[in-house]
PDB file of C-alpha atoms in Angstrom:
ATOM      1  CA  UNK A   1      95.736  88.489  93.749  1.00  0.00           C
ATOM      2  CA  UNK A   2      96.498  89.116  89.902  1.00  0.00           C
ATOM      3  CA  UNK A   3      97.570  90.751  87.350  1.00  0.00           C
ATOM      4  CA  UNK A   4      95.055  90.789  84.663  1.00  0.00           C
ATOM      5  CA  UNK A   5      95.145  91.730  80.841  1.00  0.00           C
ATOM      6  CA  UNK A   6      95.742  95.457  79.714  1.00  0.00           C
ATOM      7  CA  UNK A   7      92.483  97.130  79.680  1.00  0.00           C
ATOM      8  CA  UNK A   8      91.406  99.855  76.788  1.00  0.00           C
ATOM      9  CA  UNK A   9      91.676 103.177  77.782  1.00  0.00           C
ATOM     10  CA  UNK A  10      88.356 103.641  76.900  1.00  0.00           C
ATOM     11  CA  UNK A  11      86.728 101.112  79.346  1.00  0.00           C
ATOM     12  CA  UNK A  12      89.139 102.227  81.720  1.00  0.00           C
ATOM     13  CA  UNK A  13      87.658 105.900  81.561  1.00  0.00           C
ATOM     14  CA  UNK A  14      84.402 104.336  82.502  1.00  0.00           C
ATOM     15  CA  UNK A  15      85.491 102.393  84.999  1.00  0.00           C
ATOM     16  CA  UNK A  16      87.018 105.357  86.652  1.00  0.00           C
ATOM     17  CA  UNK A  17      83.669 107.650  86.109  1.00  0.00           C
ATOM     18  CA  UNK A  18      81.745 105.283  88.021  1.00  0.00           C
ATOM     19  CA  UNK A  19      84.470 104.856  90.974  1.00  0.00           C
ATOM     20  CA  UNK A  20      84.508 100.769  90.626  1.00  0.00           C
ATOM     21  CA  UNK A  21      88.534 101.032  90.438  1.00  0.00           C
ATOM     22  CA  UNK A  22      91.528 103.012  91.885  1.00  0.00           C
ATOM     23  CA  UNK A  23      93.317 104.976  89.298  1.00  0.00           C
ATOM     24  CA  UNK A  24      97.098 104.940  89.731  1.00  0.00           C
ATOM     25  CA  UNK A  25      99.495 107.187  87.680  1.00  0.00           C
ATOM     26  CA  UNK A  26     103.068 106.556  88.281  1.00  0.00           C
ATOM     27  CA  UNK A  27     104.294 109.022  85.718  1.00  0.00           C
ATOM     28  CA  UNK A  28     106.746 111.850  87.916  1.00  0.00           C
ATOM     29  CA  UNK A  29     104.933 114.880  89.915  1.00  0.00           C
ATOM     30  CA  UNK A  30     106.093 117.501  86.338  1.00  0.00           C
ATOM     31  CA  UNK A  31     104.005 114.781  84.285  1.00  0.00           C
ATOM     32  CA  UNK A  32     101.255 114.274  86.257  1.00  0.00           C
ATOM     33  CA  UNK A  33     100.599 118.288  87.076  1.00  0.00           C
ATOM     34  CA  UNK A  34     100.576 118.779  83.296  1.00  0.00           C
ATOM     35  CA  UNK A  35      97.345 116.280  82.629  1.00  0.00           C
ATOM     36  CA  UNK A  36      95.851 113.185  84.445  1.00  0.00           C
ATOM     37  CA  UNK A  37      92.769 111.700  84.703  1.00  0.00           C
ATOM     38  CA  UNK A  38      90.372 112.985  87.262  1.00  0.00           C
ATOM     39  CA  UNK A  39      90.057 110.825  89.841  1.00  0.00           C
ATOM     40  CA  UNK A  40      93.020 109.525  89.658  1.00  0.00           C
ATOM     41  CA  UNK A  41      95.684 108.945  92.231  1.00  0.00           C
ATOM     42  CA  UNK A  42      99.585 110.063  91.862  1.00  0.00           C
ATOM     43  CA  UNK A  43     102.395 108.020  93.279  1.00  0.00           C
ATOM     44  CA  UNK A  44     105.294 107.846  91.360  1.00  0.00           C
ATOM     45  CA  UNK A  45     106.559 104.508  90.178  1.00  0.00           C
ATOM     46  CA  UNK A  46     109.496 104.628  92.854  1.00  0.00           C
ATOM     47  CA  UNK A  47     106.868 105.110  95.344  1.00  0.00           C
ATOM     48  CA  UNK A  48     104.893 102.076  94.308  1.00  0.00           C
ATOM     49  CA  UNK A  49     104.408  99.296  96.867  1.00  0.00           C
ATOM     50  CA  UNK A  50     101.856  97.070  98.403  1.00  0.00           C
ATOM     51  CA  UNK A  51     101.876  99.183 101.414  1.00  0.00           C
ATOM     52  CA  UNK A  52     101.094 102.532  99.357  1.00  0.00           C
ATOM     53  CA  UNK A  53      98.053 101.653  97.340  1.00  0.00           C
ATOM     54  CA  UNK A  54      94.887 100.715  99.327  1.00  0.00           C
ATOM     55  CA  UNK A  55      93.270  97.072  98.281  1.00  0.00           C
ATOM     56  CA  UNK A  56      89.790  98.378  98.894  1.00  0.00           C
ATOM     57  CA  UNK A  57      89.349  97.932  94.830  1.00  0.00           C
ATOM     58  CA  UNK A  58      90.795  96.896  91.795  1.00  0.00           C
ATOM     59  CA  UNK A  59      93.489  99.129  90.969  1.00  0.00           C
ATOM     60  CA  UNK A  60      94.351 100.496  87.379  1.00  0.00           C
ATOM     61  CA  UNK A  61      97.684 101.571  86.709  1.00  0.00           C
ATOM     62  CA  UNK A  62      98.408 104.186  84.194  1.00  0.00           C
ATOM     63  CA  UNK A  63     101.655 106.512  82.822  1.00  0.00           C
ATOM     64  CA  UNK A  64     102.146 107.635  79.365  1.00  0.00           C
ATOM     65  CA  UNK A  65     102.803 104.645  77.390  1.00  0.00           C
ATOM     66  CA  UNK A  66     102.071 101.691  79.850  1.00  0.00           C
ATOM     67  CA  UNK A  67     105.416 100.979  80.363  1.00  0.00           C
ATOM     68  CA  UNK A  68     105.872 102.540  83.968  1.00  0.00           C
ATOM     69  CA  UNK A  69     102.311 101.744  84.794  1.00  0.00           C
ATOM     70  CA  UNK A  70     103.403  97.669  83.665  1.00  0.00           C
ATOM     71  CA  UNK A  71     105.686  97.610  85.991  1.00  0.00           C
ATOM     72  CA  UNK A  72     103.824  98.809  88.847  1.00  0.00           C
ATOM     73  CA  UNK A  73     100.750  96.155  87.787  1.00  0.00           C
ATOM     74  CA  UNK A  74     103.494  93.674  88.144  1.00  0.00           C
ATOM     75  CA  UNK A  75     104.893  94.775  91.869  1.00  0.00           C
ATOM     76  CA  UNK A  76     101.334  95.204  93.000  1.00  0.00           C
ATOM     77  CA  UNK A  77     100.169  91.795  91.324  1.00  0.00           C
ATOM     78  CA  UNK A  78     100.701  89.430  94.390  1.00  0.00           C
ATOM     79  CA  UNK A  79      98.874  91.728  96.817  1.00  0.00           C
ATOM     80  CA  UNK A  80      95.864  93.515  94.433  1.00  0.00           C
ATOM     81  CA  UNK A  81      93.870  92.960  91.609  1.00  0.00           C
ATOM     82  CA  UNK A  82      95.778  94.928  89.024  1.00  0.00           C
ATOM     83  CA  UNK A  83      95.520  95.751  85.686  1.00  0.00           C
ATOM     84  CA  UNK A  84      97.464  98.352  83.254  1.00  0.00           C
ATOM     85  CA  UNK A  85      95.762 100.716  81.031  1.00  0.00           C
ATOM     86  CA  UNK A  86      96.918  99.932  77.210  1.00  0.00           C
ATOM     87  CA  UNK A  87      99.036 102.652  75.428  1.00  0.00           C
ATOM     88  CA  UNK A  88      99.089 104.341  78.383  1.00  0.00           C
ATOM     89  CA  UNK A  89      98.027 108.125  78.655  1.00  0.00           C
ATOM     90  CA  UNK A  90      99.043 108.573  75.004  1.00  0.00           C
ATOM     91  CA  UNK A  91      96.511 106.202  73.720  1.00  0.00           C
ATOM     92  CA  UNK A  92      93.947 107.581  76.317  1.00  0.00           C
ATOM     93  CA  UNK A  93      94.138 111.271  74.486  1.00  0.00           C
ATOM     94  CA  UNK A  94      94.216 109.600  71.116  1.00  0.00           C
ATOM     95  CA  UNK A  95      90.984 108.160  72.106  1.00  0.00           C
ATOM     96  CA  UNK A  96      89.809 111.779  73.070  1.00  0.00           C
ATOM     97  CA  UNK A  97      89.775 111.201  76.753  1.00  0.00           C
ATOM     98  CA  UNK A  98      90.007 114.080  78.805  1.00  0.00           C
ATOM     99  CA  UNK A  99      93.020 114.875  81.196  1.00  0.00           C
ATOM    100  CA  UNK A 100      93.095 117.847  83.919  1.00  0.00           C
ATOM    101  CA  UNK A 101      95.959 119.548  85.241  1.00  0.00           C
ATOM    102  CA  UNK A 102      96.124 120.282  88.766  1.00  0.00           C
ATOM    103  CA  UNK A 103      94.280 123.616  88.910  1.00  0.00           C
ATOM    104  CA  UNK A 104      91.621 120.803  87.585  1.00  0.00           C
ATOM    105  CA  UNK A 105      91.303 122.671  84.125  1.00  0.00           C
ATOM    106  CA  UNK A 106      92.035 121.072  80.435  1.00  0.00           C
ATOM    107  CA  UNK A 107      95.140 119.555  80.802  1.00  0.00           C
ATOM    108  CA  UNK A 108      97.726 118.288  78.139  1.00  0.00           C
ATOM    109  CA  UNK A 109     100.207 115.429  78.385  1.00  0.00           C
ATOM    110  CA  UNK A 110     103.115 117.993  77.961  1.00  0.00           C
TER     111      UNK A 110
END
């Protein structure tokens, strides 16, 4: 497959809204309970392989500043159509994106 340029995490919120890709945060379980983006999956980047993470879509990765989430485009490149979202989570609540924690209310990026 292929890795494919960072994508804003604005488009990337829409993308996930509509269900056309698989969101993947690889940020550690503390992180992710904090705030994530609905819909999103959790596996932690030591848990990331081609194995865990179902091809049945593109696949978005995602942690708080894209460097994690890089990373895991890159394992998952050869197997998936992958791309990372830019900034990461920070960017995404600069852009006023929302985030839930996992009682699924408001959540913050702690």
């Amino acid at each position: 497959m292929s890795r494919e340029a960072d994508l804003d995490p604005q488009d990337a919120f829409d993308l996930l809204r509509r269900g056309e890709i698989r969101m993947l945060d690889v940020r550690e379980p503390h992180e992710w309970a904090n705030g994530h983006p609905e819909g999103a999956d959790h596996l932690p980047l030591g848990d990331v392989t081609a194995d865990a993470v179902p091809d049945d879509r593109p696949v978005l990765t995602v942690c708080r500043s894209g460097r994690r989430s890089g990373q895991a485009a890159d394992r998952l490149s050869s197997t998936h159509e992958v791309r990372n979202v830019a900034g990461g989570l920070t960017a995404w609540a600069e852009q006023g994106l929302p985030l839930v924690d996992d009682a699924g209310q408001p959540g913050t990026l702690g």
